[in-house]
PDB file of C-alpha atoms in Angstrom:
ATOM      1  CA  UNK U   1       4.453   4.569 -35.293  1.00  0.00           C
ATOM      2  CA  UNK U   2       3.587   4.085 -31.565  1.00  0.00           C
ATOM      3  CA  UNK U   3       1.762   7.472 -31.378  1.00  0.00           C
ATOM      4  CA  UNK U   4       4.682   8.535 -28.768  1.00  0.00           C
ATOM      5  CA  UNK U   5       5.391  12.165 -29.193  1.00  0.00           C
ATOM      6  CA  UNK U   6       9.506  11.700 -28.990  1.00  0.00           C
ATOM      7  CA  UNK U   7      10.261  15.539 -28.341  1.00  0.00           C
ATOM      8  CA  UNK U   8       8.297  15.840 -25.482  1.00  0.00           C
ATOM      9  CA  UNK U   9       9.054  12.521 -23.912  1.00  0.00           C
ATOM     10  CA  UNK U  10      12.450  13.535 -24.791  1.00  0.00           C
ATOM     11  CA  UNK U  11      12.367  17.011 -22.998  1.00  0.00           C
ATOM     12  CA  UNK U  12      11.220  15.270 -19.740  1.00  0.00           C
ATOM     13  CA  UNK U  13      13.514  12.171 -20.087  1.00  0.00           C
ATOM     14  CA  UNK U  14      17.100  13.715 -22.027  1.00  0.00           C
ATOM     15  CA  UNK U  15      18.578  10.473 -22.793  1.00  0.00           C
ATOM     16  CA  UNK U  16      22.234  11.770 -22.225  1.00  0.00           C
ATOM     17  CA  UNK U  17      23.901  13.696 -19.462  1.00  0.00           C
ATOM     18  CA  UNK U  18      23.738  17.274 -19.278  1.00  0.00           C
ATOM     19  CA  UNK U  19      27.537  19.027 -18.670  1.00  0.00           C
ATOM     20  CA  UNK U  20      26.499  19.892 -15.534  1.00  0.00           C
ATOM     21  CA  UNK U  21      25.754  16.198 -14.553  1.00  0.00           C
ATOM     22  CA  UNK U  22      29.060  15.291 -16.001  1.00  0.00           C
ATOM     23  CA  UNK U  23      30.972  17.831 -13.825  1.00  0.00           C
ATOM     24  CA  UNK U  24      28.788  16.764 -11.206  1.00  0.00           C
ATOM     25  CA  UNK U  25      30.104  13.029 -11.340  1.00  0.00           C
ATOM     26  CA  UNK U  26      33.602  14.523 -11.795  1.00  0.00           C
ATOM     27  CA  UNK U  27      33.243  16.560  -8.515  1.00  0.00           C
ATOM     28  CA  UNK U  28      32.618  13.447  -6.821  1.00  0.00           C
ATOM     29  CA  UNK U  29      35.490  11.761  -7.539  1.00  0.00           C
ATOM     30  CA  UNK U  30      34.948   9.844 -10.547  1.00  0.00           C
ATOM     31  CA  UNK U  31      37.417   9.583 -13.496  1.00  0.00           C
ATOM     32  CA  UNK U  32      35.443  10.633 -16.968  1.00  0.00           C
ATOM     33  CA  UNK U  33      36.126   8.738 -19.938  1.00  0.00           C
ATOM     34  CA  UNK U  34      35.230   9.334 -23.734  1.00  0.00           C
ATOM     35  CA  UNK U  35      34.024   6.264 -25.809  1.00  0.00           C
ATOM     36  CA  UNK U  36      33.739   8.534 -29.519  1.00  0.00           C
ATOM     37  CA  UNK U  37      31.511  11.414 -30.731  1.00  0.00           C
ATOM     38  CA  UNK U  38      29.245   9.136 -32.862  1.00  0.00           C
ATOM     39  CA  UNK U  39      29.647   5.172 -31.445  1.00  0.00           C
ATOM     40  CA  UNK U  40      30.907   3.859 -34.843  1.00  0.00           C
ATOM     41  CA  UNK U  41      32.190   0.311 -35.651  1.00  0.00           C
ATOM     42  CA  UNK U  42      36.173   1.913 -35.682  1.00  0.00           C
ATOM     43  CA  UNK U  43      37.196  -0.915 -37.900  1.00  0.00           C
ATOM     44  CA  UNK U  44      34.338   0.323 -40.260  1.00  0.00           C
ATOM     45  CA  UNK U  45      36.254   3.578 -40.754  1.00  0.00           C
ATOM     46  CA  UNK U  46      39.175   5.110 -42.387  1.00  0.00           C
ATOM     47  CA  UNK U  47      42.202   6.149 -39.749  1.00  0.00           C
ATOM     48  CA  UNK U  48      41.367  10.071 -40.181  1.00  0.00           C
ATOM     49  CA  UNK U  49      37.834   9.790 -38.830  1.00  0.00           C
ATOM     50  CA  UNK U  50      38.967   7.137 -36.242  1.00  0.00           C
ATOM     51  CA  UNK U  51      42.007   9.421 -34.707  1.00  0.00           C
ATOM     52  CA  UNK U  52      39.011  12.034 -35.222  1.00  0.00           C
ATOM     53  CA  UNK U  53      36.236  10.207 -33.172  1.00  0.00           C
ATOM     54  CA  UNK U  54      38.854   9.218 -29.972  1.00  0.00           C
ATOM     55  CA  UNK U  55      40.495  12.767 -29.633  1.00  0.00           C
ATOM     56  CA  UNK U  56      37.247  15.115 -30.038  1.00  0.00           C
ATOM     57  CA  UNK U  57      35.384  13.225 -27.889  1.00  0.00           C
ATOM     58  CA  UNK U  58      38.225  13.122 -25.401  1.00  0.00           C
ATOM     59  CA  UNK U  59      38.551  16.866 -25.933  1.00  0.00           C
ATOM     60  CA  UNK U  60      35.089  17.441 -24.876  1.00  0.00           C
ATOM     61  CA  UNK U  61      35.740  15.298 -21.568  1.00  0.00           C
ATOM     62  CA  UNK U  62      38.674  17.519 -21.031  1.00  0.00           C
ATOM     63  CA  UNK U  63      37.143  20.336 -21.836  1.00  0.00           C
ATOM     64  CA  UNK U  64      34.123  19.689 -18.756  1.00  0.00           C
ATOM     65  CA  UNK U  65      36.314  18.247 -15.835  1.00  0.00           C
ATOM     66  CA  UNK U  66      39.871  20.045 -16.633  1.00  0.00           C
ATOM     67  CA  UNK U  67      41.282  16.198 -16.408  1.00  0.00           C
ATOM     68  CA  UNK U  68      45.029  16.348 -17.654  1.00  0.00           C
ATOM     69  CA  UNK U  69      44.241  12.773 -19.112  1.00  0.00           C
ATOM     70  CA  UNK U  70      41.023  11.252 -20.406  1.00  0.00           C
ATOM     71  CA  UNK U  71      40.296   7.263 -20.578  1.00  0.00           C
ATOM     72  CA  UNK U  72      38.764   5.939 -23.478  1.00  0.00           C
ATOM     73  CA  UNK U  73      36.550   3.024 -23.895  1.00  0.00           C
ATOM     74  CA  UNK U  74      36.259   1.375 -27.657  1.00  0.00           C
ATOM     75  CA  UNK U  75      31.982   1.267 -28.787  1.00  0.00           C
ATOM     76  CA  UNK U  76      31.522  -2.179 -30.046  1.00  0.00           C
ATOM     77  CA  UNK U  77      35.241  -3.235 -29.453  1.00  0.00           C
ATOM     78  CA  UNK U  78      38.758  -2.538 -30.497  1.00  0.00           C
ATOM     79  CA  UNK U  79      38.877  -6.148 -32.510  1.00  0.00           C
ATOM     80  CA  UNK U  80      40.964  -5.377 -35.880  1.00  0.00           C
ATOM     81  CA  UNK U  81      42.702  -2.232 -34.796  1.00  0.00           C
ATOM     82  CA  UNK U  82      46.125  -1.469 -35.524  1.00  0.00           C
ATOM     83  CA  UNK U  83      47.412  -1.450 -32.380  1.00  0.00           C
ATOM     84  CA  UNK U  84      51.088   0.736 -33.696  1.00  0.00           C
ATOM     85  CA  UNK U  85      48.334   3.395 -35.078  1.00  0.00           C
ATOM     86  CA  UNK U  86      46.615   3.590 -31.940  1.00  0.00           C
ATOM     87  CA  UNK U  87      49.923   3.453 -29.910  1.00  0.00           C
ATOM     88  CA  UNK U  88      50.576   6.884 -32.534  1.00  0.00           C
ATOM     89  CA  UNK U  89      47.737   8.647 -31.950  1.00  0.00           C
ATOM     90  CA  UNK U  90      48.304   8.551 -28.266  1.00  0.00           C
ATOM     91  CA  UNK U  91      52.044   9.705 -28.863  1.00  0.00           C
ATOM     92  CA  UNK U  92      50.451  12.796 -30.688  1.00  0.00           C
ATOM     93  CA  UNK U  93      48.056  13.433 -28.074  1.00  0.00           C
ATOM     94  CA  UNK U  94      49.387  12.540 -24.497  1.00  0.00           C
ATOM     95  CA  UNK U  95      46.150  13.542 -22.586  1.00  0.00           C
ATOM     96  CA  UNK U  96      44.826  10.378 -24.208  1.00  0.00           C
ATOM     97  CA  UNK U  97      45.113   8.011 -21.278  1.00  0.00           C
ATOM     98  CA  UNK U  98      44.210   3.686 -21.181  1.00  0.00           C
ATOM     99  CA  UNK U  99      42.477   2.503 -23.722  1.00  0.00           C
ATOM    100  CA  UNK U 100      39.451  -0.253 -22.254  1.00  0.00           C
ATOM    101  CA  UNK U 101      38.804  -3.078 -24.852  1.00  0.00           C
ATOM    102  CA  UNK U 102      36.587  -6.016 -24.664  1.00  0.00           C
ATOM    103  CA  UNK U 103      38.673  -8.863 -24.700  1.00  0.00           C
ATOM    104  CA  UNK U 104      38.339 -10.206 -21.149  1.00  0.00           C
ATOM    105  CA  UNK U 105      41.127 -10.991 -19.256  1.00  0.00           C
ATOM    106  CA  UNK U 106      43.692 -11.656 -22.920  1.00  0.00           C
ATOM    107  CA  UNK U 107      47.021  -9.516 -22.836  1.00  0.00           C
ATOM    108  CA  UNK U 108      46.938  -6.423 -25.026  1.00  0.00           C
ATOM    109  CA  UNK U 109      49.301  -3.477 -25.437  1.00  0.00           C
ATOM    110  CA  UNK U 110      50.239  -1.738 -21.906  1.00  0.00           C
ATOM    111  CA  UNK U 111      48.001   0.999 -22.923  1.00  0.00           C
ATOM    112  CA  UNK U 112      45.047  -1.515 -23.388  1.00  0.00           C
ATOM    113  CA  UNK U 113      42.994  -3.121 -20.798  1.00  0.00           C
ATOM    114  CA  UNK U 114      40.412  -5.528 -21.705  1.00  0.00           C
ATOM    115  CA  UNK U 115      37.530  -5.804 -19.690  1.00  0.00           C
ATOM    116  CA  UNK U 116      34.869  -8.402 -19.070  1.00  0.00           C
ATOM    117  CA  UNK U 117      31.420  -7.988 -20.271  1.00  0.00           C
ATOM    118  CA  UNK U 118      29.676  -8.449 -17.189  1.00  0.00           C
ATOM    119  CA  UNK U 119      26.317  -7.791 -18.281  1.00  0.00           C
ATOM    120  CA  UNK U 120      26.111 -10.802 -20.867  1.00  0.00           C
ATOM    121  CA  UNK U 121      22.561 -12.232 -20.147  1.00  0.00           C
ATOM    122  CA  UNK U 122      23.117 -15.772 -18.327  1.00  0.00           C
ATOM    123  CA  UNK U 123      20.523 -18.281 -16.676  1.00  0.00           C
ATOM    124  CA  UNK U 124      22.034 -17.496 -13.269  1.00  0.00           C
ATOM    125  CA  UNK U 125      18.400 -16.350 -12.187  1.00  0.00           C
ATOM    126  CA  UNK U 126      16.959 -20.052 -13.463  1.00  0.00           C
ATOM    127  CA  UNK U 127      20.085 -21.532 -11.614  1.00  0.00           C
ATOM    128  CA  UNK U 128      19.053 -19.771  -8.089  1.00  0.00           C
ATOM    129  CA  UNK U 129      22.008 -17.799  -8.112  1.00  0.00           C
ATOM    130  CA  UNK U 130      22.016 -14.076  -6.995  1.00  0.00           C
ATOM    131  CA  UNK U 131      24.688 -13.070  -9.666  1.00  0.00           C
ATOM    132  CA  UNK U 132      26.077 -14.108 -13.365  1.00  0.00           C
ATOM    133  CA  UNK U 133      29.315 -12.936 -12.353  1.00  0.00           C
ATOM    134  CA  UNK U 134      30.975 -16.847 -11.198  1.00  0.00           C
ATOM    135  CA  UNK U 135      29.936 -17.738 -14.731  1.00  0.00           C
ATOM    136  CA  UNK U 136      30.811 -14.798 -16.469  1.00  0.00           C
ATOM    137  CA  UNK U 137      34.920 -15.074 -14.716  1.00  0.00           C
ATOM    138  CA  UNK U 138      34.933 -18.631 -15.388  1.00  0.00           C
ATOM    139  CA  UNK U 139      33.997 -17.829 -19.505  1.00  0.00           C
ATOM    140  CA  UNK U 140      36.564 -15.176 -19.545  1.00  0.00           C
ATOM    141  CA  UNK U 141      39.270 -17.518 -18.343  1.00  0.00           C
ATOM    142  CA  UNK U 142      38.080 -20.587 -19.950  1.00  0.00           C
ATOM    143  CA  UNK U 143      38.394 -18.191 -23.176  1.00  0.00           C
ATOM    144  CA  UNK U 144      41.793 -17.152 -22.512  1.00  0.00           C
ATOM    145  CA  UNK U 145      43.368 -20.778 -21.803  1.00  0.00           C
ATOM    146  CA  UNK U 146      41.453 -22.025 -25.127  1.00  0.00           C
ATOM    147  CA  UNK U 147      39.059 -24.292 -22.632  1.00  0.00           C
TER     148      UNK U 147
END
């Protein structure tokens, strides 16, 4: 529609990491985690397909930095879960390591942290301030003690 050829922009500019850039990261230190092989809603989908979506992409982390356990962030969020089948799927498959949520700072299972989305747009530039990240604590707390 915009007259952009997408192969060849595509074959210049891949728009994921190759394996090699993945074990490159993972040479360096840093801790690969999965986050599904196709980004679906997981509340959207039946439990076979979800346990399906967490381990094989986990599997293919595994498989590229020889990790003996692989993190794994929710796509969208975790909201709605079962947290017992979750809990299950890790029993089955102990090289599943934390889960990462996006609930802020609220108190999940021990295998679930919750993160803060840090990137929500705010007016910090209008208010002169270098970084959104004052306002962006003081929502996550405020939304934790119900202020």
């Amino acid at each position: 529609m915009a007259g952009i050829d997408t192969t060849a922009y595509l074959a210049e500019r891949p728009l994921y990491m190759t394996r090699e850039q993945l074990l490159g990261l993972h040479n360096d230190g840093f801790t690969l985690g999965s986050h599904t092989r196709s980004h679906p809603k997981l509340v959207q989908v039946d439990a076979a397909t979800r346990a399906a979506e967490i381990v094989e992409s986990s599997e293919v982390i595994q498989a590229i930095t020889g990790q003996a356990v692989v993190p794994f962030s929710f796509p969208n969020s975790g909201t709605g879960l079962d947290r017992a089948e979750l809990a299950a799927l890790r029993a089955k498959h102990p090289f599943l390591g934390l889960f990462f949520d996006t609930k802020g700072l609220r108190i999940d299972q021990p295998f679930i942290l919750n993160r803060i989305w840090a990137e929500k747009p705010t007016l910090a530039h209008r208010a002169g301030e270098a970084s959104n990240l004052r306002r962006v604590l003081r929502a996550a707390y405020l939304e934790v003690l119900g202020g």
